[in-house]
Coordinates of C-alpha atoms and ligand atoms in Angstrom, one line a residue:
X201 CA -15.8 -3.0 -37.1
X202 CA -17.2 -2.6 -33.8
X203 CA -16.7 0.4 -31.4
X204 CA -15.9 0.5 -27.6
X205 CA -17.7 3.1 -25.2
X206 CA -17.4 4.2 -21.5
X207 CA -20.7 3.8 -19.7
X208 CA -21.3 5.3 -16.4
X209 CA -24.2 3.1 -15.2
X210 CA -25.7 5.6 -12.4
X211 CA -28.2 5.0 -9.7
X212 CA -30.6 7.5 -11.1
X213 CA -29.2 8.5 -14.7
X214 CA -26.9 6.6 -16.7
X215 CA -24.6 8.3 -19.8
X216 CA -22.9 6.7 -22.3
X217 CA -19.7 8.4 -24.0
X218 CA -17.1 7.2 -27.1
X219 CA -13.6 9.0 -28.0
X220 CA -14.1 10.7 -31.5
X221 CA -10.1 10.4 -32.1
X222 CA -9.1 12.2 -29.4
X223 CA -12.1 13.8 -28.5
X224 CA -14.5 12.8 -26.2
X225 CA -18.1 13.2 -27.1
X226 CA -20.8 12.2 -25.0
X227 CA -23.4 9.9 -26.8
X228 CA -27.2 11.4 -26.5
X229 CA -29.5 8.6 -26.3
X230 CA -32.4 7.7 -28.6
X231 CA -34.6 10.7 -27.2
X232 CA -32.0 13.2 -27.9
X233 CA -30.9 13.5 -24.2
X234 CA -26.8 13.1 -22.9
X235 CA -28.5 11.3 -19.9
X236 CA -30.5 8.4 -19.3
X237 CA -32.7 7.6 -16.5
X238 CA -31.7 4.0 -14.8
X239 CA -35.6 3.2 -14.7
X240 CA -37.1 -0.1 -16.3
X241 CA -40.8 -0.1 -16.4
X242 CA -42.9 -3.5 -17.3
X243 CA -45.6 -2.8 -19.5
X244 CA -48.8 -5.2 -20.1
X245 CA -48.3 -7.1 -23.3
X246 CA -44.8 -8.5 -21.4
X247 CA -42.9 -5.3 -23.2
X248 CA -40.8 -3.5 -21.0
X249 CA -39.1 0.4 -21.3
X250 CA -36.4 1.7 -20.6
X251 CA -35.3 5.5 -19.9
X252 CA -37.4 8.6 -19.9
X253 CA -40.4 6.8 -21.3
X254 CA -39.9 4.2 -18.0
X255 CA -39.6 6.9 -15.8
X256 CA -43.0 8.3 -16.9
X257 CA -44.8 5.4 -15.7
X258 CA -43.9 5.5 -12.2
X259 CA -46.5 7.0 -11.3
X260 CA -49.0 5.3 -13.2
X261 CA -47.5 1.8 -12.9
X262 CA -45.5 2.1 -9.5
X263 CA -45.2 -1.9 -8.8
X264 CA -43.6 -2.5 -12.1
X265 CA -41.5 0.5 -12.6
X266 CA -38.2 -0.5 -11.4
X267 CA -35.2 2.1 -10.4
X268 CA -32.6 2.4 -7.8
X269 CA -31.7 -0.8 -8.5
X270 CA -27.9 0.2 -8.0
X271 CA -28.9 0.2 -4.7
X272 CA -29.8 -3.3 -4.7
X273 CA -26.7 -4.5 -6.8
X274 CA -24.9 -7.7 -4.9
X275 CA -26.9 -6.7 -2.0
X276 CA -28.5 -9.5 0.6
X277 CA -32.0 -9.3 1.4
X278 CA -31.8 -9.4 4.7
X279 CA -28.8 -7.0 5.6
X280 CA -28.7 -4.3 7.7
X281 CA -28.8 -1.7 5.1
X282 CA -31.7 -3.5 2.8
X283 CA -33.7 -3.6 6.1
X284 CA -34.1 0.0 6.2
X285 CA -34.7 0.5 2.3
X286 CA -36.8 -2.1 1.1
X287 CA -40.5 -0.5 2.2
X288 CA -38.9 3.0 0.6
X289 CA -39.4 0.9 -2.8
X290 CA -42.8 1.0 -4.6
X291 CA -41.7 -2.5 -6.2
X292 CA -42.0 -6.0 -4.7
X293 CA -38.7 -7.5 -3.2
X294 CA -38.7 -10.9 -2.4
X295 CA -35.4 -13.2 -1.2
X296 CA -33.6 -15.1 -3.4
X297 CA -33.1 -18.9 -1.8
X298 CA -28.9 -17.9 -1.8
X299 CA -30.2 -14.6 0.3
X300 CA -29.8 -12.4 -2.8
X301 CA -33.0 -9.9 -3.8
X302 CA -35.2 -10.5 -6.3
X303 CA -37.5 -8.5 -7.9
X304 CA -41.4 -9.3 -8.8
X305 CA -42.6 -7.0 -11.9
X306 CA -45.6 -7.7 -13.9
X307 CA -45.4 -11.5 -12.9
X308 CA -42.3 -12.0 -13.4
X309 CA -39.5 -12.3 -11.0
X310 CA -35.8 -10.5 -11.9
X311 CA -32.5 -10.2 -10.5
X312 CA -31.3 -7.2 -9.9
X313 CA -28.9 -7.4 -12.6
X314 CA -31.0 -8.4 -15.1
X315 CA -33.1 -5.2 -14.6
X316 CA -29.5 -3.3 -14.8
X317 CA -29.1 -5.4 -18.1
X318 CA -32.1 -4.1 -19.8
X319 CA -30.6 -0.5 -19.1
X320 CA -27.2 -1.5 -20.4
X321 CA -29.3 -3.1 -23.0
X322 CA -31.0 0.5 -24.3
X323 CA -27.8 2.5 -23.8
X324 CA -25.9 -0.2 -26.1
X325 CA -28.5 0.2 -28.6
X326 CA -28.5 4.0 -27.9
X327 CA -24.5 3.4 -29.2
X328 CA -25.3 1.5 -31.9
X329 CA -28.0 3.6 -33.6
X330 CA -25.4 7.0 -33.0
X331 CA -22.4 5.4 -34.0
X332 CA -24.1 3.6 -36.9
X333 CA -21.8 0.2 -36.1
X334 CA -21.9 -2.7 -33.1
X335 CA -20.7 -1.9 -30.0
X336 CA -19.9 -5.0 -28.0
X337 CA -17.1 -4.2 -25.7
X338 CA -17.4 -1.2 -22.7
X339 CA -15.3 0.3 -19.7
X340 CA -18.0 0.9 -17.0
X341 CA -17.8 2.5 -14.0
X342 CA -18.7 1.6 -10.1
X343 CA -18.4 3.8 -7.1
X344 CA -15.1 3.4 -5.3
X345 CA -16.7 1.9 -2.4
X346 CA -18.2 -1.2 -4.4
X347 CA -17.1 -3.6 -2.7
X348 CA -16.3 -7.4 -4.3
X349 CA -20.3 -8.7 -5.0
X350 CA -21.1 -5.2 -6.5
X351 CA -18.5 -5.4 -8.7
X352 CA -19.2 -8.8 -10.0
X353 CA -23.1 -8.3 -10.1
X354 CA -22.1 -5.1 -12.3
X355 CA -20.2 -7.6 -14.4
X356 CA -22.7 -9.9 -15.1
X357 CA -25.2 -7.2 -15.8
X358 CA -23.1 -6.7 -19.3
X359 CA -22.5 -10.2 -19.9
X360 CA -26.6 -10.6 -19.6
X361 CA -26.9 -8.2 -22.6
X362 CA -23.4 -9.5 -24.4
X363 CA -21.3 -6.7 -23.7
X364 CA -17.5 -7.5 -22.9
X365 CA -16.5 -5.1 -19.9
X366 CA -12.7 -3.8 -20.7
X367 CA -12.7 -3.0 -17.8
X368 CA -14.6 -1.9 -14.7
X369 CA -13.2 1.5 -13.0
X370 CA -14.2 3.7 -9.9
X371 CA -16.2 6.2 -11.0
X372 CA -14.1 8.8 -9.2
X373 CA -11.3 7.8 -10.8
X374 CA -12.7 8.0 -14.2
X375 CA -13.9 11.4 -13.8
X376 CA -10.4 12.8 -12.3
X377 CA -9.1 10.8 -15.4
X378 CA -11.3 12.5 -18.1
X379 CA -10.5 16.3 -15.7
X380 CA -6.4 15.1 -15.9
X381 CA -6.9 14.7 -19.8
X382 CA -8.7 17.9 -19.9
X383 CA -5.9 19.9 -18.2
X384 CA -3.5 19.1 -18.6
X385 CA -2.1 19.8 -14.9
X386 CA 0.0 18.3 -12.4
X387 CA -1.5 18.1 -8.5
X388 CA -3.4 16.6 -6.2
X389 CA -6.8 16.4 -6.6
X390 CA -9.6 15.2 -4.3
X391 CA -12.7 14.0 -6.8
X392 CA -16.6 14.4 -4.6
X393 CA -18.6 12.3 -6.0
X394 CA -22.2 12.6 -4.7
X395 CA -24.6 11.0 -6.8
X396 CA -28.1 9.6 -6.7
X397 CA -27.1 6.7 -4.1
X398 CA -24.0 6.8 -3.1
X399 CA -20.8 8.9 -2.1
X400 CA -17.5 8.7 -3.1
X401 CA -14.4 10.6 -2.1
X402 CA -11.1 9.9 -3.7
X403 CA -8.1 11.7 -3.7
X404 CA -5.2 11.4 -6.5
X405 CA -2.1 12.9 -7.7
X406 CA -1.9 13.4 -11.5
X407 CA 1.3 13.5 -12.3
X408 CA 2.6 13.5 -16.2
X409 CA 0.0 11.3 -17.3
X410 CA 0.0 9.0 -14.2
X411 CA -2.7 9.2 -12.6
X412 CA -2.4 7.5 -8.7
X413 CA -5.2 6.7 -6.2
X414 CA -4.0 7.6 -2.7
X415 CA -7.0 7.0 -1.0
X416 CA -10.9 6.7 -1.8
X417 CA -13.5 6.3 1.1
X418 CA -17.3 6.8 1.2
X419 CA -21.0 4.9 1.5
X420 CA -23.3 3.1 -0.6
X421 CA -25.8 4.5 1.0
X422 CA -25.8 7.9 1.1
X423 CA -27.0 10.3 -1.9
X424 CA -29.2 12.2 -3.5
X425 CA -32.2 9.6 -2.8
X426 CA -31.6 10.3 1.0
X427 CA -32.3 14.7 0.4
X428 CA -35.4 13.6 -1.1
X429 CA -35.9 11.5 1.7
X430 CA -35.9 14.4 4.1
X431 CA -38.6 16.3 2.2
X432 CA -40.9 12.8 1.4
X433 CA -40.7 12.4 5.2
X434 CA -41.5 16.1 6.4
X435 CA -44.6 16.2 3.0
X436 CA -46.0 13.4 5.1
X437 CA -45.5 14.4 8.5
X438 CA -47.3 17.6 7.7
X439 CA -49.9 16.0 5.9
X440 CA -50.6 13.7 9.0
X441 CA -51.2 16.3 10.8
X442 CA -53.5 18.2 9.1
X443 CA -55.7 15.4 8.2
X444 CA -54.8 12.5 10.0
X445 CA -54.1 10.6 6.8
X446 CA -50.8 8.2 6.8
X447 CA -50.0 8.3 3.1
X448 CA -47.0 6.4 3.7
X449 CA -48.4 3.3 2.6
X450 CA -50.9 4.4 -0.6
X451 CA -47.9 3.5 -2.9
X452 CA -49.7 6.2 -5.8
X453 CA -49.8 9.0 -3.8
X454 CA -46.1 8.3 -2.6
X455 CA -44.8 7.9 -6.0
X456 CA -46.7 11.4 -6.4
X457 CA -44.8 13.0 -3.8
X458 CA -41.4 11.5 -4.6
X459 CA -41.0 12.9 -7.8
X460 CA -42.5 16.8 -6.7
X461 CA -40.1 16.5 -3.7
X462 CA -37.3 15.4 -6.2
X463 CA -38.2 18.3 -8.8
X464 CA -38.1 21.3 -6.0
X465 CA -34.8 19.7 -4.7
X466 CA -33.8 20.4 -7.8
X467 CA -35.4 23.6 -8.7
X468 CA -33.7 24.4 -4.9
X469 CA -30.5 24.9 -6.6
X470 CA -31.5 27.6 -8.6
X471 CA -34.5 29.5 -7.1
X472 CA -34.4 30.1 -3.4
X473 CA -38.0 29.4 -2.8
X474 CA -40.8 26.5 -5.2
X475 CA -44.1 25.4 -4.8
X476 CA -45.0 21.8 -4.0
X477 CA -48.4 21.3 -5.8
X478 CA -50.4 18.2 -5.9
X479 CA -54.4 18.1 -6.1
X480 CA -56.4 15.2 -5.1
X481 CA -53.8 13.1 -3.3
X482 CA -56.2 11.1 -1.9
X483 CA -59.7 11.2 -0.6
X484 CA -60.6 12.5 3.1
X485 CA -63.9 12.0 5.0
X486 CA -65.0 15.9 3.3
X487 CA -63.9 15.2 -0.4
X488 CA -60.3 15.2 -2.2
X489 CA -57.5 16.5 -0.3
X490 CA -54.3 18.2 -1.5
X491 CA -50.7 18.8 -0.8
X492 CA -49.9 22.7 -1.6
X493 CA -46.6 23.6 0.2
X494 CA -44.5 26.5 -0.3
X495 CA -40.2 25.7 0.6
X496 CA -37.6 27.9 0.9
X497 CA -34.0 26.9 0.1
X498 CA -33.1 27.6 3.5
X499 CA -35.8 25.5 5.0
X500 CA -34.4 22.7 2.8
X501 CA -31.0 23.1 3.5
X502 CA -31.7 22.6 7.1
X503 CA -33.5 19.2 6.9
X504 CA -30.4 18.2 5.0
X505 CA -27.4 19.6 6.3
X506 CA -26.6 16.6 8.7
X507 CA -25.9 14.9 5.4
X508 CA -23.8 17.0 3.4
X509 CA -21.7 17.2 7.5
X510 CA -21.8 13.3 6.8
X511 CA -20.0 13.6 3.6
X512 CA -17.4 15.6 4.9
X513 CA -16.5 13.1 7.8
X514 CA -16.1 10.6 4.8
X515 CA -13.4 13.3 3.3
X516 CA -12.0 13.9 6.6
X517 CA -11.0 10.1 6.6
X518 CA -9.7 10.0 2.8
X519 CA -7.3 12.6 3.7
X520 CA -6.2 10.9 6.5
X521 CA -5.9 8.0 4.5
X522 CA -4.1 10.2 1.8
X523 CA -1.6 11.7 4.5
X524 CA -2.3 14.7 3.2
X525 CA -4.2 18.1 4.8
X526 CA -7.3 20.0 3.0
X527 CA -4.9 22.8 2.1
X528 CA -2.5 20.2 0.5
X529 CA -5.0 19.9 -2.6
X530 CA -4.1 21.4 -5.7
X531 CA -8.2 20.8 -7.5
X532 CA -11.5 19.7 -5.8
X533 CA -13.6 18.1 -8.9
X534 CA -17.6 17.9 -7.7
X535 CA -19.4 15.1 -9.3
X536 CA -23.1 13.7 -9.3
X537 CA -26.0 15.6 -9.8
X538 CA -26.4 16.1 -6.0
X539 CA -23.6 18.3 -6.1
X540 CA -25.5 20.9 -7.7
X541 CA -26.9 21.7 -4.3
X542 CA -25.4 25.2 -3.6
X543 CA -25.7 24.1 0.2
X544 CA -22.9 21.1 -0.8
X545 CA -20.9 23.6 -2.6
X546 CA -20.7 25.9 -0.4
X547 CA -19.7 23.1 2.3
X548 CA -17.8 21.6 0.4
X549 CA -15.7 24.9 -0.5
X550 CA -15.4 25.6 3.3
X551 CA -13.6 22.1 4.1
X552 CA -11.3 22.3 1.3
X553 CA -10.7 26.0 1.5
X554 CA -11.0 26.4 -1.9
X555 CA -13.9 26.9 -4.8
X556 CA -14.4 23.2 -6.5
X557 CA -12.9 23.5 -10.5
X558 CA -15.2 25.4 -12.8
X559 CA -16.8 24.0 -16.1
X560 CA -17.2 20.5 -15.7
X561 CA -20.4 19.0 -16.2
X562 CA -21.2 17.0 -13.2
X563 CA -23.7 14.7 -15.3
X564 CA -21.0 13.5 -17.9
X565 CA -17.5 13.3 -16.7
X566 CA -17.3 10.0 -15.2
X567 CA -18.8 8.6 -18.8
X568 CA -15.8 10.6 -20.8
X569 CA -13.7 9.3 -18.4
X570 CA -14.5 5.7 -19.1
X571 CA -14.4 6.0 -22.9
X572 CA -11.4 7.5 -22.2
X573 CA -10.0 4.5 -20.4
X574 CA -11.4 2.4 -22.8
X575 CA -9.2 4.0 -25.5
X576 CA -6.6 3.6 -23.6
X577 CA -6.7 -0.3 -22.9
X578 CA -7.4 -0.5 -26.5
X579 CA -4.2 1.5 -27.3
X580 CA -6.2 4.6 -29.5
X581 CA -5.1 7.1 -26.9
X582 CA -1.4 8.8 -28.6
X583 CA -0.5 9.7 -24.8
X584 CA 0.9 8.3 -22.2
X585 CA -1.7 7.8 -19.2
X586 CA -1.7 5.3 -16.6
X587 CA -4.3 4.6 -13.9
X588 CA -3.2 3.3 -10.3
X589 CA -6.3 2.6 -8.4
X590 CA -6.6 1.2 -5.2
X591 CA -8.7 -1.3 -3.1
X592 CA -11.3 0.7 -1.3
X593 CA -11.4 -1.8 2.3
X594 CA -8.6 -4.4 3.9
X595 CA -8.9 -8.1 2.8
X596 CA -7.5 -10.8 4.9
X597 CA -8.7 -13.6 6.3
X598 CA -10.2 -14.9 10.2
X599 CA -7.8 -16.1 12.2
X600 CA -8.1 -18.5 15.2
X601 CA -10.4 -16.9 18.1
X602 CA -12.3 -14.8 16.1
X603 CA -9.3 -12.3 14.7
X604 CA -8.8 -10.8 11.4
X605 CA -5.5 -10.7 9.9
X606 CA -5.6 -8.4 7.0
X607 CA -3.8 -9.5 3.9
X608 CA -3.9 -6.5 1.3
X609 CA -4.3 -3.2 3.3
X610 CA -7.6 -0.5 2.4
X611 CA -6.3 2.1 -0.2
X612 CA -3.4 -0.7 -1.8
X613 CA -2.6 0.0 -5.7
X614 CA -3.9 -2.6 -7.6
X615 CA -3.8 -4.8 -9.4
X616 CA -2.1 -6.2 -6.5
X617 CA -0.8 -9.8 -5.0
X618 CA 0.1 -10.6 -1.4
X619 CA 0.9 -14.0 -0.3
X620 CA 1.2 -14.7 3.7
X621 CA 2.3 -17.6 5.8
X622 CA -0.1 -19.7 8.3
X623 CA -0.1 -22.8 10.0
X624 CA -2.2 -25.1 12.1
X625 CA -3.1 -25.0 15.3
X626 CA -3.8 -28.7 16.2
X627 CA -1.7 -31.7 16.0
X628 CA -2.2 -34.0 12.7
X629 CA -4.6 -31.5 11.5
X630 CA -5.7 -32.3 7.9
X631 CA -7.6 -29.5 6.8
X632 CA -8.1 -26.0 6.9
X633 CA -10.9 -23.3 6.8
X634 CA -10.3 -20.0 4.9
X635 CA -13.0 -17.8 5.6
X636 CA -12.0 -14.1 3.9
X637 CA -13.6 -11.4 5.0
X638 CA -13.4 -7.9 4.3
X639 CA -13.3 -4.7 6.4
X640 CA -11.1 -2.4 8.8
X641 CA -12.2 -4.0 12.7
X642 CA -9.5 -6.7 14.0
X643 CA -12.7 -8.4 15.1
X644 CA -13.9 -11.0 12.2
X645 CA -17.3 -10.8 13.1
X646 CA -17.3 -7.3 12.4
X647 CA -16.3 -7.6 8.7
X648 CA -17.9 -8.5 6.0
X649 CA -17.4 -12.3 4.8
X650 CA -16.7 -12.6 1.4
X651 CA -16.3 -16.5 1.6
X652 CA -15.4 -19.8 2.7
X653 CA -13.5 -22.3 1.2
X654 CA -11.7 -25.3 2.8
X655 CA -7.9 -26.9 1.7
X656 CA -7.6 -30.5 2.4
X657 CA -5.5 -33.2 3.0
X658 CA -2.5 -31.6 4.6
X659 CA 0.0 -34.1 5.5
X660 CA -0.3 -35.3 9.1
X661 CA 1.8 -33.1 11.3
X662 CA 2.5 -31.1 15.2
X663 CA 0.7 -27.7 15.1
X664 CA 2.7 -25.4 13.6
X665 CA 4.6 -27.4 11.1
X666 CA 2.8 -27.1 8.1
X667 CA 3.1 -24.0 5.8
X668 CA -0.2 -23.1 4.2
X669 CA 0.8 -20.1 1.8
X670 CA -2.7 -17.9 1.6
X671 CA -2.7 -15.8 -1.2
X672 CA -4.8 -12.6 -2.4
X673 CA -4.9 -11.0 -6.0
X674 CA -6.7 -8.3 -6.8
X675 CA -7.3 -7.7 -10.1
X676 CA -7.3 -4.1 -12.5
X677 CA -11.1 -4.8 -11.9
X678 CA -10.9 -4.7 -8.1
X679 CA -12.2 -8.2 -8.2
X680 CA -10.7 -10.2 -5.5
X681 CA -9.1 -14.1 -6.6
X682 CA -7.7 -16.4 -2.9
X683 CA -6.0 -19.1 -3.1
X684 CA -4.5 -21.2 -0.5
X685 CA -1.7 -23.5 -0.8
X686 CA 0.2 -26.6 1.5
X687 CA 3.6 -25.8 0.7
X688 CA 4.3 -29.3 2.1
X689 CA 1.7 -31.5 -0.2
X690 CA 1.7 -28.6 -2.9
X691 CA -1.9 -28.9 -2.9
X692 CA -4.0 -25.9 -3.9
X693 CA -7.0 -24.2 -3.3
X694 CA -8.5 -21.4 -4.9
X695 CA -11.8 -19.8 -4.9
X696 CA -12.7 -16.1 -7.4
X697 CA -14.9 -14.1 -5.2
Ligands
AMP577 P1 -26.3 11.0 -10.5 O1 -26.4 9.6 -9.9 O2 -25.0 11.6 -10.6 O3 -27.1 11.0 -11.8 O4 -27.1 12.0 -9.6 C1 -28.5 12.0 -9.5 C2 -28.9 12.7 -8.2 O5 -28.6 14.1 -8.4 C3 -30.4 12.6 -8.0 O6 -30.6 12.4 -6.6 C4 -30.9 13.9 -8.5 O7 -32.1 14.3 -7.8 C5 -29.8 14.8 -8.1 N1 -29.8 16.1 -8.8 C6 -29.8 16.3 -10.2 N2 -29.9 17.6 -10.5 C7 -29.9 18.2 -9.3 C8 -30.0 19.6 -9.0 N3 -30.1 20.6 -9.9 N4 -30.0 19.9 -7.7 C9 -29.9 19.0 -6.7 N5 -29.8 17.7 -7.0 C10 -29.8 17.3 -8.3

């Protein structure tokens, strides 16, 4: 006998839950706690932790603590977005000769799936010890906006520590899922999903059991991290001025202030005013110097609002995308700790006109929502329910001079299959390049490439007689298969991205 589980692998905290029957139960892990943080520390000795007991030793042992690392996930060293996070990282980044990130801990060097592995790893055994049998098969859920690399890298994670993945779901989805099964109820419902890294914004219609994606929007790079951000940057701003010390670069003292300007965030949410309190952050000319700092809520809420406004710009597009107006909505669910914020409530409220749904624990839904859809591919779940996600960005391919024909439209139901038509463009032409991309601008350079691949040996011909038959799948998994076919040789081509 072995047991399945819905995991939702967070960027900050992950949680693990199992249907009892037809109950969903959220699995504590081996400290007791329903949540886990995502934190791998490497200890001397070559041991490593995982959890709460990790999380303690970020301060202590900042080089070889690891977390975030959703952030990193299928991510190139040298993108844009890496660019402006790396130096926020204690940890050593190096590149990876593909121009993947790796990760240097206590000598070592790690992918950034193999440090999500080891979490996997710990919440598997977490599983095991609770449910008392093996657990080798999971649903686990991404954010919408994943895009193809994420996905996979999420995949291999579980392979790395021999779990099976069912199936990998949005984790908006899975939490409207787990509020649908909850409820009962019939509507449209937009899901918020701000977490520790990223936002997501997906609006569905339940309907009898069937639960359809209209649209989902959002950014990998916007979430709870980023609040903290704002207070991290204004600690040390003040601090610079007071004593003319840059502590932006003594890696102890900034792990220090990370996690007090992470606790008052969250102590924010429920006292208007805390105390930032840290003696002997360093050493000044006169002796040991100290960060003491009193913050109200609404001091805090002004260093941050722009981003809660940036959320909402993301909604305005999914309904949009959806067709549908604010007022259309039947349920707003709120997920992610960040959500907590009574500033992002309260916004949040405002844009939808209405209060977000009561008694749902931000921390856990997603997770119930995954063991729920974990049941249900294995057939344990009595009732009907049926999940119609959709692609979160276009797919298509670049076309001569530097276009991009999209193939499967942003916000299509998968799993889904679209086959379309090309030619050549020079006589006798004997091969082609496919280079997929994905994205919304009609420029190719503006999208992101996924790959290249080449079909050869078309049978010498004028431009424009050949028929290469391009075709794009998208599997349950939002993973992306393109194949590319002569229709005159019947010779295929087909890469899995
Ligand atoms: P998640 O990825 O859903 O676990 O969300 C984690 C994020 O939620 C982190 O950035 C936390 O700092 C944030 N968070 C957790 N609890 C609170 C709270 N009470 N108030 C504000 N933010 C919170």
């Amino acid at each position: 006998m072995s047991a399945v589980i819905g995991i939702d692998l967070g960027t900050t905290y992950s949680c693990i839950a199992f249907m009892d029957g037809q109950t969903p139960v959220v699995i504590p892990n081996l400290e007791g706690n329903n949540t886990t943080p995502s934190v791998v520390s490497f200890i001397p000795g070559g041991q490593h932790l995982v959890g709460l007991p990790a999380l303690r030793q970020a301060i202590s042992n900042p080089y070889n603590t690891i977390y975030s690392v959703k952030r990193l996930i299928g991510k190139k060293f040298n993108s844009p977005e890496m660019e402006q996070l790396r130096d926020k990282f204690p940890y050593r980044m190096i590149e990876a000769p593909n121009g993947d990130i790796l990760i240097e801990a206590a000598g070592e060097i790690y992918t950034p799936q193999e440090i999500s592995a080891f979490v996997l790893a710990y919440l598997k055994q977490c599983a095991e010890n609770y449910l008392g049998t093996r657990v080798e098969e999971a649903v686990i859920t991404v954010p919408a906006y994943f895009n193809d690399h994420q996905r996979q890298a999420t995949k291999d994670s579980a392979s790395i520590c021999g779990l099976k993945v069912l199936r990998i779901i949005n984790e908006p989805t899975a939490a409207s899922l787990a509020y649908g099964f909850n409820t009962r109820k019939n509507g449209k419902v937009a899901v918020y999903d701000l977490g520790g890294g990223t936002f997501d914004i997906t609006v569905l219609e339940i309907h009898d059991g069937i639960f359809h994606v209209l649209s989902t929007s959002g950014d990998t790079f916007l979430g709870g991290d980023d609040f903290d951000n704002r207070l991290i940057g204004w600690l040390l701003e003040e601090f610079k001025k007071e004593h003319g010390i840059d502590l932006s670069q003594d890696k102890f003292a900034l792990q220090r202030i990370k996690e007090a300007a992470e606790k008052a965030k969250r102590e924010l949410s429920f006292t208007p005013e805390t105390e930032i309190n840290l003696p002997f952050i360093c050493s000044g000319p006169g002796g040991s110097l100290h960060i003491q700092k009193k913050i109200n809520r609404a001091f805090f809420e002004n260093l941050t609002r722009d981003l809660v406004e940036n959320t909402l710009t993301i909604c305005q597009k999914a309904l949009k995308d959806a067709g549908l107006s604010a007022s259309r909505l039947d349920e707003v669910i709120l997920v992610g700790g960040q959500t907590r914020m009574p500033l992002v409530r309260q916004m949040v409220a405002e844009f939808f006109g209405r209060q977000p749904a009561a008694r749902i624990n931000p921390d856990e839904i997603v997770a119930i929502g995954a063991a729920l859809q974990a049941n249900i591919i294995k057939g344990s779940t009595r009732d009907l329910v049926l999940l119609l996600d959709v692609t979160p960005f276009s797919l298509g391919i670049e076309t001569e001079n530097g276009g991009f024909q999209k193939i499967i439209e942003r916000n299509t139901t998968i799993p889904a299959r679209k086959t379309m038509a090309f030619t050549t463009v020079e006589n006798n032409q004997r091969r082609v390049r496919i280079h997929v991309l994905q994205g919304e601008s009609p420029k190719a350079a503006d999208n992101k490439s996924l790959a290249t691949f080449e079909l050869v040996g078309i049978d010498p011909a004028p431009a424009g007689v050949p028929q290469i038959d391009v075709t794009f799948e998208v599997d349950a998994d939002g993973l992306l298969r393109v194949s590319a076919r002569d229709v005159g040789t019947g010779r295929e081509q087909k890469v899995e991205i």
